[in-house]
PDB file of C-alpha atoms in Angstrom:
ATOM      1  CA  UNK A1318     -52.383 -44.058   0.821  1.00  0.00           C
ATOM      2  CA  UNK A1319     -52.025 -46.711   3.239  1.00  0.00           C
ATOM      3  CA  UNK A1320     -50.054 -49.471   2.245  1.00  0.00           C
ATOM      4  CA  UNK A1321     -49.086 -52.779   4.996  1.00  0.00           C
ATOM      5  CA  UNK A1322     -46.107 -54.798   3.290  1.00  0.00           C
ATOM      6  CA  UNK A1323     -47.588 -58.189   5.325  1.00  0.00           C
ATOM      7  CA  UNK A1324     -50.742 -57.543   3.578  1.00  0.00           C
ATOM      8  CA  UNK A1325     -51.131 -58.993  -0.202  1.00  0.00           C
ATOM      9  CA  UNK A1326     -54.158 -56.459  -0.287  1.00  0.00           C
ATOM     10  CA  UNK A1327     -53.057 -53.693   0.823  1.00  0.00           C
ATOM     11  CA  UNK A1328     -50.162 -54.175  -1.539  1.00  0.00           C
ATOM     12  CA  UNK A1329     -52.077 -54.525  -4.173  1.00  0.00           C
ATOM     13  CA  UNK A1330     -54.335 -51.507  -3.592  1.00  0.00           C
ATOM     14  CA  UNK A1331     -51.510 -49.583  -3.291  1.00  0.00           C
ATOM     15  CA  UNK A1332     -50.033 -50.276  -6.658  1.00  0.00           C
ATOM     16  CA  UNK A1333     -53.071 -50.582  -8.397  1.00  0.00           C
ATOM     17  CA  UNK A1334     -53.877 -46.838  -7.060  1.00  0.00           C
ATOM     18  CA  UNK A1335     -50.366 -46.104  -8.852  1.00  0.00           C
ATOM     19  CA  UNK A1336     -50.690 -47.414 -11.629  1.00  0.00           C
ATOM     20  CA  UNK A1337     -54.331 -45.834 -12.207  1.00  0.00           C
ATOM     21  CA  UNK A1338     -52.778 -42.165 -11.481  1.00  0.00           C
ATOM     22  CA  UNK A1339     -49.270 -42.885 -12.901  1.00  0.00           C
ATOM     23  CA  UNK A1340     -48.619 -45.390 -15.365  1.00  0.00           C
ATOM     24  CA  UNK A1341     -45.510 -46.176 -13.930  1.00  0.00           C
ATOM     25  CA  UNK A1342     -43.087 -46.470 -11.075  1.00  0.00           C
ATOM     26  CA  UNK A1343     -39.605 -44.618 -11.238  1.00  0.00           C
ATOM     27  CA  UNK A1344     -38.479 -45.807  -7.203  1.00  0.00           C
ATOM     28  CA  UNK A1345     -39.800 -48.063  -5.053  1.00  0.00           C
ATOM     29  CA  UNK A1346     -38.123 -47.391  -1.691  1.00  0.00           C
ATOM     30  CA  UNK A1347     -38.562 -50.909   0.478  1.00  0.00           C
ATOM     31  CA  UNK A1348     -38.640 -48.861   4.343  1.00  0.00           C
ATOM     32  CA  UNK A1349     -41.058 -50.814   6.312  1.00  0.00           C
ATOM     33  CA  UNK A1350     -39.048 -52.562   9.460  1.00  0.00           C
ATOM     34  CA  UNK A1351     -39.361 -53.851  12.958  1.00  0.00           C
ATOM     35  CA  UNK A1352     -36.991 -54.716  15.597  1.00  0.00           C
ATOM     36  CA  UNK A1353     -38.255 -58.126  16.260  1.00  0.00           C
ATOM     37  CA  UNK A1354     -37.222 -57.414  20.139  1.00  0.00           C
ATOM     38  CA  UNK A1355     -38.372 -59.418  23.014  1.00  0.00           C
ATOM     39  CA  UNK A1356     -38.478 -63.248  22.976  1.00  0.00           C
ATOM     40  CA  UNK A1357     -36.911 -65.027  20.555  1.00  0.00           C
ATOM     41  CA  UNK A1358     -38.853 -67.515  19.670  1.00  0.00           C
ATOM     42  CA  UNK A1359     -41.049 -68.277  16.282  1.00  0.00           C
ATOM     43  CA  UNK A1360     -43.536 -66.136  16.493  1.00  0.00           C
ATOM     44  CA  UNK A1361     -41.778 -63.106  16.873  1.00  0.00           C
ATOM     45  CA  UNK A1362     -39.114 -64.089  13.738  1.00  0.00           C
ATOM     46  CA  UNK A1363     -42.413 -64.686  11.740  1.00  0.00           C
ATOM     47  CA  UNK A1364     -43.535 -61.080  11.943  1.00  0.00           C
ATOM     48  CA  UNK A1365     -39.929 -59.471  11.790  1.00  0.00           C
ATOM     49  CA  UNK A1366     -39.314 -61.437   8.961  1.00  0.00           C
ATOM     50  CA  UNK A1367     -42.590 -60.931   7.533  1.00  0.00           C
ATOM     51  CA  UNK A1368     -42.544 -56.898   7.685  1.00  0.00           C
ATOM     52  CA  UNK A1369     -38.657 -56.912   6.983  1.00  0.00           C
ATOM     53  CA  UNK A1370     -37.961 -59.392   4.069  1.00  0.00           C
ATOM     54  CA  UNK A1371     -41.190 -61.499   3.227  1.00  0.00           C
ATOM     55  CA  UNK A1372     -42.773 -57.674   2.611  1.00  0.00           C
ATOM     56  CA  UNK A1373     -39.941 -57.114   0.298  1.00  0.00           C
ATOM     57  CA  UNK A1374     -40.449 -59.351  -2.262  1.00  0.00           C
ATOM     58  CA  UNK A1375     -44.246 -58.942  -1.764  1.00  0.00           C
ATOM     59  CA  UNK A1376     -44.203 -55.354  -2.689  1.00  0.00           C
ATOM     60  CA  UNK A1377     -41.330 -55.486  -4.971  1.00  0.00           C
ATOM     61  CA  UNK A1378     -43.082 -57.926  -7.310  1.00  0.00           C
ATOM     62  CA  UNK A1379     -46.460 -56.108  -7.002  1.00  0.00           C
ATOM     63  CA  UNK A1380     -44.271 -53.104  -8.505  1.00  0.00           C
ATOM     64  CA  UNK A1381     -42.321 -55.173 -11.101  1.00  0.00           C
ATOM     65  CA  UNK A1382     -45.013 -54.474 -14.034  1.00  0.00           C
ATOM     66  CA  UNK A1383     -44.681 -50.617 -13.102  1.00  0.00           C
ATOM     67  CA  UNK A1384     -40.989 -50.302 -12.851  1.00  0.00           C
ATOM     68  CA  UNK A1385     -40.600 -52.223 -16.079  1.00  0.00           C
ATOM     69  CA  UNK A1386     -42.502 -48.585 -17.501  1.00  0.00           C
ATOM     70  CA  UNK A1387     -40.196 -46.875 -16.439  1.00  0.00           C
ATOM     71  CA  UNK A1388     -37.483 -44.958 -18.350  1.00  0.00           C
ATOM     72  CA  UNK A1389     -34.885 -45.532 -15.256  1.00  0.00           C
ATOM     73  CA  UNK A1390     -36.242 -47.662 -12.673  1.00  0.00           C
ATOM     74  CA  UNK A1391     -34.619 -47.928  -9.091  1.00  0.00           C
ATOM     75  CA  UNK A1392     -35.631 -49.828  -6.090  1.00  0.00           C
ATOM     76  CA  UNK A1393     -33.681 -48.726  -2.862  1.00  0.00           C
ATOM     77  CA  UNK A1394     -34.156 -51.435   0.524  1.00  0.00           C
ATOM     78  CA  UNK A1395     -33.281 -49.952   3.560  1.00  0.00           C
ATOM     79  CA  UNK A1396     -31.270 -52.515   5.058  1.00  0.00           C
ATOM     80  CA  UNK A1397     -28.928 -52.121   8.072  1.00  0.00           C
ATOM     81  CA  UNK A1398     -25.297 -53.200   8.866  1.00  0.00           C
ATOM     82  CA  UNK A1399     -26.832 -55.210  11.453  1.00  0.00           C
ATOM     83  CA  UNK A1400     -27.344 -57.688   8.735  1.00  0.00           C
ATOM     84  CA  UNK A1401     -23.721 -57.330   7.671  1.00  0.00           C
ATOM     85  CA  UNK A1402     -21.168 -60.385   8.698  1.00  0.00           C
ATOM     86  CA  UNK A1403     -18.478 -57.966   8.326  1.00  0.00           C
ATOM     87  CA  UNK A1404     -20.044 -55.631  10.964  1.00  0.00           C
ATOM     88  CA  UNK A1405     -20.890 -58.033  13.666  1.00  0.00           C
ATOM     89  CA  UNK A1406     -18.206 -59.673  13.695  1.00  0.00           C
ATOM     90  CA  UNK A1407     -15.932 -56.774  14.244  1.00  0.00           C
ATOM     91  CA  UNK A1408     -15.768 -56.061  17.882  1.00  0.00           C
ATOM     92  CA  UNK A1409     -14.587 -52.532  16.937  1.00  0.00           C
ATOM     93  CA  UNK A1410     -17.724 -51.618  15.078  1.00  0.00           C
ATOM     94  CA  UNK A1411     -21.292 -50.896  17.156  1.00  0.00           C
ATOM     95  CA  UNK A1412     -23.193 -53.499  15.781  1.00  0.00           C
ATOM     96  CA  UNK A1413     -21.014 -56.271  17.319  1.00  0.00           C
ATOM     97  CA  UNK A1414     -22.929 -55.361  20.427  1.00  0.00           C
ATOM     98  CA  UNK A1415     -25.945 -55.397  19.118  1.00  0.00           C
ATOM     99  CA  UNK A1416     -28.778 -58.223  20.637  1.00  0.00           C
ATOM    100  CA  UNK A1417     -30.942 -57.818  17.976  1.00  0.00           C
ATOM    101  CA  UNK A1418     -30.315 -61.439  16.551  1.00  0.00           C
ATOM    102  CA  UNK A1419     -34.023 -62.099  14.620  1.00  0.00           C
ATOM    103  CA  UNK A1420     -33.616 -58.196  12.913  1.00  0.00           C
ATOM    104  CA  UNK A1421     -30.125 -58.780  12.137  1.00  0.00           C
ATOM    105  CA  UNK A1422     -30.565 -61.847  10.293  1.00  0.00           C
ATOM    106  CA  UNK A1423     -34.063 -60.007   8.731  1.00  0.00           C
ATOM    107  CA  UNK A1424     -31.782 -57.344   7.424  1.00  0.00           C
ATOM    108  CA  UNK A1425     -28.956 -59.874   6.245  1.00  0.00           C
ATOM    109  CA  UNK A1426     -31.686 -61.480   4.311  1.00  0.00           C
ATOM    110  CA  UNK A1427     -33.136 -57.706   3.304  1.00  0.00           C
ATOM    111  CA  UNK A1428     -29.980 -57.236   1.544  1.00  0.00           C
ATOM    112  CA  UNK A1429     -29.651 -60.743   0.012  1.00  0.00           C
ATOM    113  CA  UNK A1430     -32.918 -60.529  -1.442  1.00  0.00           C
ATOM    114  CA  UNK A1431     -31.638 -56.873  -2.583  1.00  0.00           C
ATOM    115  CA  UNK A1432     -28.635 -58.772  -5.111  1.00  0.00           C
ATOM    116  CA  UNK A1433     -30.655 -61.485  -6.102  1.00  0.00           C
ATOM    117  CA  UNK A1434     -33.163 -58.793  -7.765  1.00  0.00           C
ATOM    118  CA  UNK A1435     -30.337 -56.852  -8.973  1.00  0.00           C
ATOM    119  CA  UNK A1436     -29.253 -60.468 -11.018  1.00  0.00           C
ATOM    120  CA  UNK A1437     -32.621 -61.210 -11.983  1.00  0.00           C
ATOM    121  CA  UNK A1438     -34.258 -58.099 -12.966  1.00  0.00           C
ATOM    122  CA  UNK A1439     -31.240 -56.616 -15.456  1.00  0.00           C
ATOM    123  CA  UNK A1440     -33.186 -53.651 -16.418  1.00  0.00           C
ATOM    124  CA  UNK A1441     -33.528 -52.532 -12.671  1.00  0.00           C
ATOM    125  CA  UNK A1442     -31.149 -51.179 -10.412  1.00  0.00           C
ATOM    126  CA  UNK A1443     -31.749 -52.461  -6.719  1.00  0.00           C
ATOM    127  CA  UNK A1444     -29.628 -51.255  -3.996  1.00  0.00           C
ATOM    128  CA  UNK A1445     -29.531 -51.772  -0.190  1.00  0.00           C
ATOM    129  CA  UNK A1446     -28.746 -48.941   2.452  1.00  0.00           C
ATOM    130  CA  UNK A1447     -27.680 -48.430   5.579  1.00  0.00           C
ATOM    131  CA  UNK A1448     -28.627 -45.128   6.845  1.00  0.00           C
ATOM    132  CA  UNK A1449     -26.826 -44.989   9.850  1.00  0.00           C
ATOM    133  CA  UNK A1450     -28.752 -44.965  13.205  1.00  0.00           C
ATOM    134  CA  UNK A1451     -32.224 -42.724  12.287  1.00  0.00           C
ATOM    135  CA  UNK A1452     -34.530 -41.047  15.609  1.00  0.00           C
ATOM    136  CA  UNK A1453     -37.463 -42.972  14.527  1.00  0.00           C
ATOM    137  CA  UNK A1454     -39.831 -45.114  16.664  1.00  0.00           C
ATOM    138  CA  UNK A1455     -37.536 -47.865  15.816  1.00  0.00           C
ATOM    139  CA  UNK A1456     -34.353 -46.622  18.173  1.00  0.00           C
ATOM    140  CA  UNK A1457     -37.109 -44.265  20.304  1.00  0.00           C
ATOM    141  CA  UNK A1458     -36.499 -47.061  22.898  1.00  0.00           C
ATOM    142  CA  UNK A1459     -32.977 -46.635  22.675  1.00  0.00           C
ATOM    143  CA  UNK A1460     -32.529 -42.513  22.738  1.00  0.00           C
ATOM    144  CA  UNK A1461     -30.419 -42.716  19.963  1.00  0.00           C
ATOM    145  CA  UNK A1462     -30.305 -41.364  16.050  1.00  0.00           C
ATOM    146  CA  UNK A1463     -29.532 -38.550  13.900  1.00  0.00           C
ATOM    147  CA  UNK A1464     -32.240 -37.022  12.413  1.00  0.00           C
ATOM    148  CA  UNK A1465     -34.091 -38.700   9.563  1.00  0.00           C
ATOM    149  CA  UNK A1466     -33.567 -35.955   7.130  1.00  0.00           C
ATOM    150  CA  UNK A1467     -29.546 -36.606   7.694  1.00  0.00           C
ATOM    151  CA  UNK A1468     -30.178 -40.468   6.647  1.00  0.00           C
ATOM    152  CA  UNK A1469     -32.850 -39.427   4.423  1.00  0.00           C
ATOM    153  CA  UNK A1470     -29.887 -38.021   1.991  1.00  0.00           C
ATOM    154  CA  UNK A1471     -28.070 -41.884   1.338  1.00  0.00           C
ATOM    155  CA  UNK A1472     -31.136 -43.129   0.425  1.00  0.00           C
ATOM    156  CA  UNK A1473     -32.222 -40.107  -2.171  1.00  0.00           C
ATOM    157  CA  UNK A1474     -28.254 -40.583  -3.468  1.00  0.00           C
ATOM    158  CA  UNK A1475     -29.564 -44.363  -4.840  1.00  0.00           C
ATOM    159  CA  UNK A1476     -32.858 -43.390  -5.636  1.00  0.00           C
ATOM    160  CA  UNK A1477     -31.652 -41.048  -8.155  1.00  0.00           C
ATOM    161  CA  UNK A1478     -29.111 -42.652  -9.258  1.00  0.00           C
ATOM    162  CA  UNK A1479     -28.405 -42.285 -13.401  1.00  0.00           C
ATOM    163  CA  UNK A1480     -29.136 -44.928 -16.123  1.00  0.00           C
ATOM    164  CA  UNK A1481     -25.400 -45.601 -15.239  1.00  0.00           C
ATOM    165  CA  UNK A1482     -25.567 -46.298 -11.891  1.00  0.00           C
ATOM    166  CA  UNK A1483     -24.631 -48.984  -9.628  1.00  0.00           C
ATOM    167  CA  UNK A1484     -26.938 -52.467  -8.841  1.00  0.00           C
ATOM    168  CA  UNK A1485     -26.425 -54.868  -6.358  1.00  0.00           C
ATOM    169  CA  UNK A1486     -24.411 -53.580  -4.418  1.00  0.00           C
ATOM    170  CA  UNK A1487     -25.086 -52.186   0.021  1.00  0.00           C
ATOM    171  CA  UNK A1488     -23.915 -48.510   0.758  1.00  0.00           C
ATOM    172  CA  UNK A1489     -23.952 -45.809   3.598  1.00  0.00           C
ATOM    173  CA  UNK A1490     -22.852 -42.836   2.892  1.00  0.00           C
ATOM    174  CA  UNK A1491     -19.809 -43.183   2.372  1.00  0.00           C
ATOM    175  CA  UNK A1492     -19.481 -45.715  -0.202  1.00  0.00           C
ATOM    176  CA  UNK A1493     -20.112 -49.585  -0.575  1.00  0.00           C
ATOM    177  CA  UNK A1494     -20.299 -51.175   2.906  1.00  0.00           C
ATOM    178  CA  UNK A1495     -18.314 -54.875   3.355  1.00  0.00           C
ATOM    179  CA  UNK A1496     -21.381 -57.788   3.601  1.00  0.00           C
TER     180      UNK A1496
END
């Protein structure tokens, strides 16, 4: 199914097709990103911002009726440390080299968006991950990236997470990252 997260339509569509074959939603996985690259200027923070965090809460309240079916209901944003303070201001981590300054602050606000569910929808767990640096057509201009299957494995950790498990909180693989 084809499903834009800038598109209230498409969104829609999508989770109405769900809910017609389903019932319910067990995880949403928020994944859709851009780089934002090139000029920064106001067009080009509109449509980072609108794939990256405005398509968040878009889709993420399309699903809220859904998830609230469900028995154990996770929703997993795939953030990036590029959005952590911690990391960019650490000149002996990668991302303090990064010039990616509208998709780091689309990411920052990926994960903020990512707590303030986790406070305001109690009976959901939302979590935000970094999955380290993917070969997708994201880095493809870069050359760089393990492959997605290897970052694919952080991600499936939160999405199947118990009735126990965490909320609110941004992880890699190794644990809770610093914000």
């Amino acid at each position: 199914m084809r499903l834009d997260v800038t598109d209230d339509a498409s969104v829609s569509n999508a989770l109405a097709t769900i809910d017609s074959a389903e019932g319910r939603l067990d995880v949403l996985v928020n994944n859709a990103g851009i780089l934002g690259d090139g000029a920064t200027d106001g067009p080009t923070a509109l449509r980072a911002f609108d794939t990256n965090a405005v398509g968040i809460v878009r889709v993420t309240e399309a699903a809220l009726p859904l998830l609230r079916t469900s028995s154990n209901p996770t929703v997993v944003t795939v953030s990036s440390s590029a959005g952590s303070f911690w990391a960019v201001t650490n000149p002996d981590r990668p991302e303090f080299n990064l010039p990616l300054a509208i998709y780091s602050a689309s990411k920052a606000a990926a994960t903020m968006l990512t707590v303030q569910y986790a406070k305001s929808q109690p009976g959901i767990k939302f979590n935000a991950v970094e999955p380290g640096t993917t070969a997708t057509d994201l880095t493809a201009a870069f050359g760089i990236g393990r492959a997605p299957e290897e970052s694919a494995r952080v991600v499936v950790r939160l999405a199947t997470l118990d009735a126990d498990g965490p909320t609110g909180t941004f992880q890699d693989e190794n644990g809770e990252v610093p914000w």
